[in-house]
mmCIF file of C-alpha atoms in Angstrom:
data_model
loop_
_atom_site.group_PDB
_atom_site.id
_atom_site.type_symbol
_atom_site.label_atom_id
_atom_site.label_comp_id
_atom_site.label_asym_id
_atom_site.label_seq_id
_atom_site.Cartn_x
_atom_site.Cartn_y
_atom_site.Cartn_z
ATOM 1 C CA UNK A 27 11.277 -4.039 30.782
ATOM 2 C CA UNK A 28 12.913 -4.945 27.207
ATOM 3 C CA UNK A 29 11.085 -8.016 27.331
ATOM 4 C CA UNK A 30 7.632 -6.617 28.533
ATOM 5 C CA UNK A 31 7.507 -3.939 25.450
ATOM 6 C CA UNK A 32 8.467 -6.818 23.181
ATOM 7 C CA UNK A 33 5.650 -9.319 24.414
ATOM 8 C CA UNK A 34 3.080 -5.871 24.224
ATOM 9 C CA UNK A 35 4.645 -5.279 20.652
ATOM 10 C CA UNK A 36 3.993 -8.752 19.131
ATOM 11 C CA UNK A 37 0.037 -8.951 21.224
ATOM 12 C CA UNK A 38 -0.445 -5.504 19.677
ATOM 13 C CA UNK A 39 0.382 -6.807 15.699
ATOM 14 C CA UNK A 40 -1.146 -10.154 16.261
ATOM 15 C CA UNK A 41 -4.528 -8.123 17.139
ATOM 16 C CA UNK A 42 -4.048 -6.235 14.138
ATOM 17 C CA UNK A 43 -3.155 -9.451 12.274
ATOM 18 C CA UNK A 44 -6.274 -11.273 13.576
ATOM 19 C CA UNK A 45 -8.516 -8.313 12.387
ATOM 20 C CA UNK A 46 -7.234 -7.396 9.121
ATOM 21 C CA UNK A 47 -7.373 -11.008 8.196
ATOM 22 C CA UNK A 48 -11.431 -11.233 9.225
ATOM 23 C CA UNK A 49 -13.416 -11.593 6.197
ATOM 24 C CA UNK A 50 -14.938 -8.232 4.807
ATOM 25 C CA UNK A 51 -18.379 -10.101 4.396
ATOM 26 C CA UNK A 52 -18.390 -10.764 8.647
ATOM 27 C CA UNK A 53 -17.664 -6.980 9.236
ATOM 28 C CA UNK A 54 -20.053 -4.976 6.810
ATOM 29 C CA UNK A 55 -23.410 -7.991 8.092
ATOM 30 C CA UNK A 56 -22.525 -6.730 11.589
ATOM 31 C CA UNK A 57 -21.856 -3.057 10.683
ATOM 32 C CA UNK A 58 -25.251 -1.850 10.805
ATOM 33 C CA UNK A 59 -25.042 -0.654 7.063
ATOM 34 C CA UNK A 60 -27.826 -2.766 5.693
ATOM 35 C CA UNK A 61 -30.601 -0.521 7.835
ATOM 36 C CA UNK A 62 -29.414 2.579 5.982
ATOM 37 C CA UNK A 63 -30.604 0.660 2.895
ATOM 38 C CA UNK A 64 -27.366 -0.270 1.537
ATOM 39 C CA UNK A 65 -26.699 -4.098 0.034
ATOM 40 C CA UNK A 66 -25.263 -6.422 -1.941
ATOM 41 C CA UNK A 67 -25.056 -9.638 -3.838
ATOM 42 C CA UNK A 68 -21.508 -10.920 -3.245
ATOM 43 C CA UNK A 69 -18.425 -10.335 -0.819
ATOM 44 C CA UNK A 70 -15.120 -11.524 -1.255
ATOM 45 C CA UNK A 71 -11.822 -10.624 0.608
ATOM 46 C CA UNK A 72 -11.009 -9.963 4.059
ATOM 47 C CA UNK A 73 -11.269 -6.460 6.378
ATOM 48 C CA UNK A 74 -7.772 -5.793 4.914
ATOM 49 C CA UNK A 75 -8.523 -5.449 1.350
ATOM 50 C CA UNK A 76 -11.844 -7.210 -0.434
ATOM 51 C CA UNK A 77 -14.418 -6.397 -3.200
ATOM 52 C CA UNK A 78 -18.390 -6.403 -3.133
ATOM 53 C CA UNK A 79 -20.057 -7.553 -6.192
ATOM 54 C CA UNK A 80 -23.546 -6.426 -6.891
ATOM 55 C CA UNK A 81 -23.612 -3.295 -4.391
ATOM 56 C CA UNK A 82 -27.026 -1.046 -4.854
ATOM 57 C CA UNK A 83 -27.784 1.385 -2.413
ATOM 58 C CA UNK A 84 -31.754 1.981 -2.052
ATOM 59 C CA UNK A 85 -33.861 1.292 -5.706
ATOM 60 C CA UNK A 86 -30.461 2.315 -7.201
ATOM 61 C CA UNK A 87 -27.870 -0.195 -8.521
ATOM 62 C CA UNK A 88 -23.990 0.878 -8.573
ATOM 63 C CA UNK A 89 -21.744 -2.218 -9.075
ATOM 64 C CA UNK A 90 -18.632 -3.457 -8.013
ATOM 65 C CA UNK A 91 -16.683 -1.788 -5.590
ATOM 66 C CA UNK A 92 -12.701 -2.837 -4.671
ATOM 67 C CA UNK A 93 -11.901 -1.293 -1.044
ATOM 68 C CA UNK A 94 -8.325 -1.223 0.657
ATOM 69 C CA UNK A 95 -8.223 -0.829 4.342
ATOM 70 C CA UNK A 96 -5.804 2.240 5.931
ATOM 71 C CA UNK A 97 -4.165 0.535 9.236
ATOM 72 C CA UNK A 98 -3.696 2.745 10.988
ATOM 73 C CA UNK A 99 -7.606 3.360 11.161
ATOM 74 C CA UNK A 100 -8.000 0.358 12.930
ATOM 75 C CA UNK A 101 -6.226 2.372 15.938
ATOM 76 C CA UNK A 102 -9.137 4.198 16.156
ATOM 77 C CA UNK A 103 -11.700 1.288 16.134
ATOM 78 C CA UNK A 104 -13.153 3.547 12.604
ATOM 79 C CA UNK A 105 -11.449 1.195 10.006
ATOM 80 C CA UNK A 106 -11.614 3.736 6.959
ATOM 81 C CA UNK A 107 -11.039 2.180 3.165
ATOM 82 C CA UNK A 108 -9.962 4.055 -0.328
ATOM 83 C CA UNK A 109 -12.461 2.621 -2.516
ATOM 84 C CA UNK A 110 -12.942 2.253 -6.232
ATOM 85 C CA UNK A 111 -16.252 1.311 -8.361
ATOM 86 C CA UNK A 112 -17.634 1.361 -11.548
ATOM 87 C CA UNK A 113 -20.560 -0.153 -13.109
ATOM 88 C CA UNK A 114 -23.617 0.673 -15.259
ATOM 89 C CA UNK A 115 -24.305 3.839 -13.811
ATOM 90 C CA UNK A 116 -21.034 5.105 -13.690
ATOM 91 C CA UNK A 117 -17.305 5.271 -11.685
ATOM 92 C CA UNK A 118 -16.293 7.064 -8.856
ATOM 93 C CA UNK A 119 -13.695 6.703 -5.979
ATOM 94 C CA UNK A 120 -14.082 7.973 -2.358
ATOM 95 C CA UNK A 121 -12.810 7.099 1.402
ATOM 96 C CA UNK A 122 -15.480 5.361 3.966
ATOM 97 C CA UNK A 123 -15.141 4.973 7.152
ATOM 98 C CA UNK A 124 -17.468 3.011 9.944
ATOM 99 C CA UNK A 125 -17.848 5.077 12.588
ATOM 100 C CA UNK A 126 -20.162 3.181 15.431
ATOM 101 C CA UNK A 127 -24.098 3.163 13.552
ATOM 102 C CA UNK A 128 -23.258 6.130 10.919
ATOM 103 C CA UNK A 129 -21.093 5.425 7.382
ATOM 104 C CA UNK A 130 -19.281 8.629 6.594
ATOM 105 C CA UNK A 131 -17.186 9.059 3.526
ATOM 106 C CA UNK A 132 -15.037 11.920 1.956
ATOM 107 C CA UNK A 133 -13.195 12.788 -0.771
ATOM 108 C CA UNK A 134 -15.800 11.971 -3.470
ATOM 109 C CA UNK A 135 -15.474 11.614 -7.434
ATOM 110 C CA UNK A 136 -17.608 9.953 -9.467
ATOM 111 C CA UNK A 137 -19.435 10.363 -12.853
ATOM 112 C CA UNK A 138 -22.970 9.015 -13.049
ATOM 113 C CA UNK A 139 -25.162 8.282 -16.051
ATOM 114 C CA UNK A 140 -28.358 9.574 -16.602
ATOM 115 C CA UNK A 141 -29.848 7.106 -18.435
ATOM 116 C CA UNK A 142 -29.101 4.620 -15.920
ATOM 117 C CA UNK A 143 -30.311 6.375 -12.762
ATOM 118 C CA UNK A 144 -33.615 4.084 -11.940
ATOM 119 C CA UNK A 145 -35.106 7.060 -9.869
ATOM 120 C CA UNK A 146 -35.433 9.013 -13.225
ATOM 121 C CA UNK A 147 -38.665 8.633 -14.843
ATOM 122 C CA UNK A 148 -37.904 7.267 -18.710
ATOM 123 C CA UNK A 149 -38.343 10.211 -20.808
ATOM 124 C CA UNK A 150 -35.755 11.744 -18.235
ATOM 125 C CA UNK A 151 -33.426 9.582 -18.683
ATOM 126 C CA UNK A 152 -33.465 9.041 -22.507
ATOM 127 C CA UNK A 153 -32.282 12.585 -22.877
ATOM 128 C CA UNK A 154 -29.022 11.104 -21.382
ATOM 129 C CA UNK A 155 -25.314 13.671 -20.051
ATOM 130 C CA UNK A 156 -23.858 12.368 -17.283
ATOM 131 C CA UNK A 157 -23.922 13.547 -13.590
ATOM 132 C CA UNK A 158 -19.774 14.567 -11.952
ATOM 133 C CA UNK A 159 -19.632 15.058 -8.126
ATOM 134 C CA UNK A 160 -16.595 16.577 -7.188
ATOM 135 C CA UNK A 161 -15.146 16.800 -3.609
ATOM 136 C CA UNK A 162 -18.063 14.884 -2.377
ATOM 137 C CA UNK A 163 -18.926 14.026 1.125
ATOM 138 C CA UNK A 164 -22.027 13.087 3.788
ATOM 139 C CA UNK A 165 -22.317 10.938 7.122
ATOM 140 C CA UNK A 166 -25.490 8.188 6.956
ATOM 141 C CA UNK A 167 -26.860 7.221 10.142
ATOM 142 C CA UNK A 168 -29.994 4.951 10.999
ATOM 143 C CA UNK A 169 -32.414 8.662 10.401
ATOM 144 C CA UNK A 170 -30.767 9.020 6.862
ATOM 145 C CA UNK A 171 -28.365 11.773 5.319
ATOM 146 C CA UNK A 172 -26.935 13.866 8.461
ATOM 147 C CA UNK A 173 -24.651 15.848 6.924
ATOM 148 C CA UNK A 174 -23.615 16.071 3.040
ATOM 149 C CA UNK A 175 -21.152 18.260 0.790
ATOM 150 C CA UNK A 176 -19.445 19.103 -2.170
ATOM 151 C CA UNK A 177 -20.682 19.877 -5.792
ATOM 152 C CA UNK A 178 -22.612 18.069 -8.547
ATOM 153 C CA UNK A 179 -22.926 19.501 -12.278
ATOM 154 C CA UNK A 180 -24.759 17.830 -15.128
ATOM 155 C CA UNK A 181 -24.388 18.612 -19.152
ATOM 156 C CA UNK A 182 -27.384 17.205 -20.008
ATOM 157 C CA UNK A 183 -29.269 20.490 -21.296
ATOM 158 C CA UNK A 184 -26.209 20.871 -22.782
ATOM 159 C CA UNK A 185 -26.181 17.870 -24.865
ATOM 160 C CA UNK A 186 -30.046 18.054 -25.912
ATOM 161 C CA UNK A 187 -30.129 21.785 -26.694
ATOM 162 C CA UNK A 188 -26.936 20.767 -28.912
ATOM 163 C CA UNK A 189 -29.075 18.943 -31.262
ATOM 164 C CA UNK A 190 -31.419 21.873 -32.151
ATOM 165 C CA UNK A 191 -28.342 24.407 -32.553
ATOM 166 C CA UNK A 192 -28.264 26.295 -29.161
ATOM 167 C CA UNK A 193 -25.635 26.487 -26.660
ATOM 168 C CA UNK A 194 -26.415 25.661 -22.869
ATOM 169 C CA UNK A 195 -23.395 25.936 -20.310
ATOM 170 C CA UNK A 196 -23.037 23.755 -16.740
ATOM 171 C CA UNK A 197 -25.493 23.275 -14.598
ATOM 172 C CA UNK A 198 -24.097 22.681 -11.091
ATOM 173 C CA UNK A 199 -24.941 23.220 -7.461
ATOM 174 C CA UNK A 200 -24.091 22.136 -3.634
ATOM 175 C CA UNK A 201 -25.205 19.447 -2.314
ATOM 176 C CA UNK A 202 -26.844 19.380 0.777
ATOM 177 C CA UNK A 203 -29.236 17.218 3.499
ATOM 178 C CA UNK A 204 -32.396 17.826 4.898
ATOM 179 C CA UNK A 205 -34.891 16.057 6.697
ATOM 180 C CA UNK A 206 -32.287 13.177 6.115
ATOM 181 C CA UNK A 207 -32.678 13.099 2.683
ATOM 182 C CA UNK A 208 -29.735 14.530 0.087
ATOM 183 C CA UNK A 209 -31.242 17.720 -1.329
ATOM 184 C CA UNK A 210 -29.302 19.147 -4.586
ATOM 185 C CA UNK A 211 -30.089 22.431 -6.102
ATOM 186 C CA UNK A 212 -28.424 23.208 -9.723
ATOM 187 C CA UNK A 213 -28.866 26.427 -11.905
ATOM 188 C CA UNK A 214 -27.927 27.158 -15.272
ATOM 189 C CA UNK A 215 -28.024 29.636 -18.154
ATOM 190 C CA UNK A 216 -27.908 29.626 -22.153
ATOM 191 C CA UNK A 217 -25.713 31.660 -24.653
ATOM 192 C CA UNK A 218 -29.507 33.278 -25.184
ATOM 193 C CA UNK A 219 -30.551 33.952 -21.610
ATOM 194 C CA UNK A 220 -32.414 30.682 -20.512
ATOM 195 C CA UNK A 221 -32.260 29.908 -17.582
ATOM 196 C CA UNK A 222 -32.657 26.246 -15.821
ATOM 197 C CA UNK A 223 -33.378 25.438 -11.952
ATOM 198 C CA UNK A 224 -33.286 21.988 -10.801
ATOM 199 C CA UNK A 225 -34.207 20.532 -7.168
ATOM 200 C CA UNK A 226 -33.839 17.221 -6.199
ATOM 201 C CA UNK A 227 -34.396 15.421 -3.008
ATOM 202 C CA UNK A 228 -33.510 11.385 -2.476
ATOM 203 C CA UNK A 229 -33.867 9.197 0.513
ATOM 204 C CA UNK A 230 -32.207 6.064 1.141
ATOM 205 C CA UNK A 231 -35.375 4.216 1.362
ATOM 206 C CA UNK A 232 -36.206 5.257 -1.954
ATOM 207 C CA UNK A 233 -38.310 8.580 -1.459
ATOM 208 C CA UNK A 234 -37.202 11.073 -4.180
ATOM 209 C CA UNK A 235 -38.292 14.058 -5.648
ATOM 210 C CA UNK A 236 -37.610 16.143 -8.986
ATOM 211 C CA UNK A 237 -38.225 19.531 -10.434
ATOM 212 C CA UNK A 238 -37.057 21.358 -13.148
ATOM 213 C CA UNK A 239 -38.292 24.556 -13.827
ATOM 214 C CA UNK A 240 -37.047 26.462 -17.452
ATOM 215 C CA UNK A 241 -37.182 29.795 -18.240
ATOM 216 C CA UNK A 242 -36.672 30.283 -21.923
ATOM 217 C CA UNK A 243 -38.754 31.901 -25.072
ATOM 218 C CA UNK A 244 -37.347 29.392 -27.708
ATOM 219 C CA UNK A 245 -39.614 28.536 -29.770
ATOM 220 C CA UNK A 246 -37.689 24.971 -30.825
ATOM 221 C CA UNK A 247 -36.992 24.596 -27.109
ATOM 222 C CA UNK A 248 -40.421 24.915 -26.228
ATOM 223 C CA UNK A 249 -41.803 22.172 -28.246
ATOM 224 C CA UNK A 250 -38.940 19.857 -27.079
ATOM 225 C CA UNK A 251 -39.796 20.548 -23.501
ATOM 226 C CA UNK A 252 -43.523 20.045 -24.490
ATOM 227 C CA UNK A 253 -42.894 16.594 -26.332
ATOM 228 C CA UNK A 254 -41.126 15.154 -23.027
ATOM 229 C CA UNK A 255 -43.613 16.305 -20.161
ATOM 230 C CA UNK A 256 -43.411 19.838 -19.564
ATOM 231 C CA UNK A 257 -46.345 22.343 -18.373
ATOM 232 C CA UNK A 258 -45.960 25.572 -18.470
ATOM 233 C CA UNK A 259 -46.324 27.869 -15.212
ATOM 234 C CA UNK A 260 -45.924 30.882 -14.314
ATOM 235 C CA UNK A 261 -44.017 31.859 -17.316
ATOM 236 C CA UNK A 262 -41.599 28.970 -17.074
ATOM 237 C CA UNK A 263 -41.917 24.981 -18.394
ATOM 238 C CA UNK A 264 -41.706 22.775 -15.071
ATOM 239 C CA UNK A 265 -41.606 19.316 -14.978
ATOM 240 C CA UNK A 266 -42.444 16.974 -11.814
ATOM 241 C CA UNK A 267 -41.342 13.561 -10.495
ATOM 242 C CA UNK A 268 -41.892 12.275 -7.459
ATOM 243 C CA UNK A 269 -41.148 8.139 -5.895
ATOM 244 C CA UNK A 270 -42.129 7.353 -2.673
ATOM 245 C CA UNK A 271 -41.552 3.347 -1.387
ATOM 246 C CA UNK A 272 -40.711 2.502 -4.784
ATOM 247 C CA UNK A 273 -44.197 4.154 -6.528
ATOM 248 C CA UNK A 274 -43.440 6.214 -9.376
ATOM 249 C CA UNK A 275 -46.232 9.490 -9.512
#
């Protein structure tokens, strides 16, 4: 009996041996990832512990990313990884996990740049802040976002009302899917009673949509908003974007 466990011991860490040392590259081609619009330019490493150069996930570019596999996932045939990545439109860390066809993740903390989100349209993203998603999460399948959660705040108004004087706390909301696309919705207000709404909705395949509706009687404000694409309606200044297969309207 001694002898039996041993031989099922050592057949049980040579499997584990024999798939931690497959290279990362072989796993993620087969994983079904690169149909939820996910990709990359370079892979390096093995299952155990590799990095991805050039990762982008729809129109959007994110970088490098270093992941370190968890063992004891592999017990569950879900290998999950603590990840790190940073590039030019920002940091973050988060856990992923392969789960059959979805890619779930948890645990998410990243920063993102405004002027280097590529779903923005220009005058957008030349007001520049920075995106934070705190205790992000969401499961991808083949039909898109599933499921989604956790926060996202921005300080943009915050930084462009700073250069005519004002004051203009967080803007923040949950985030959320629906109709397998992530759909955010922030809110804000000034020191003077402005208030700020902004929807978004982004698909993997590229499909976004943006609206930001401002409620304010500023005089200065109003002209800024003006000089970068806002209409007024209904008493407040909107402004519109909207990509679908990669064409800006």
């Amino acid at each position: 009996m001694r002898r039996l466990m041993m031989l099922i011991l050592f057949i049980l860490v040579l499997a584990v041996a024999l798939v931690a040392l497959t290279p990362l590259g072989y796993i993620l081609n087969r994983s079904g990832v690169g149909a939820l619009g996910v990709g990359w330019a370079k892979i390096d490493g093995t299952m155990f512990e590799g990095r991805i150069s050039g990762l982008y996930a729809g129109i959007q570019p994110i970088g490098d990313v270093s992941l370190k596999l968890r063992p004891l996932s592999l017990l569950t045939l879900q290998p999950t990884y603590d990840i790190q990545w940073g590039g030019a439109a920002g940091q973050g860390t988060a856990n992923i996990r392969l789960s059959g066809r979805a890619l779930q993740a948890d645990d998410i903390r990243m920063r993102l740049e405004i002027g280097a989100l590529e779903g923005l349209e220009p005058a957008v993203r030349a007001m520049g802040g920075n995106l934070d998603v705190e205790n992000g999460a969401f499961k991808l399948t083949l039909a898109g976002c599933e499921t989604a959660g956790g926060t996202i705040s921005t300080n943009t108004l915050s930084t462009l009302a700073a250069q005519y004087g004002r004051q203009f706390g967080e803007i923040a909301g949950p985030i959320d899917c629906v109709d397998g696309a992530f759909d955010i919705a922030m809110i804000g207000h000034s020191d003077n009673g402005d208030q700020v709404e902004i929807d978004s909705q982004a698909g993997l395949a590229g499909n976004n949509s943006f609206e930001t509706r401002i409620q304010t009687s500023d005089g200065q404000i109003i002209v800024a908003l003006t000089q970068i694409g806002f209409v007024r309606e209904d008493g407040k200044f909107v402004y519109r974007q909207s990509r679908s297969g990669g064409e800006l309207r």
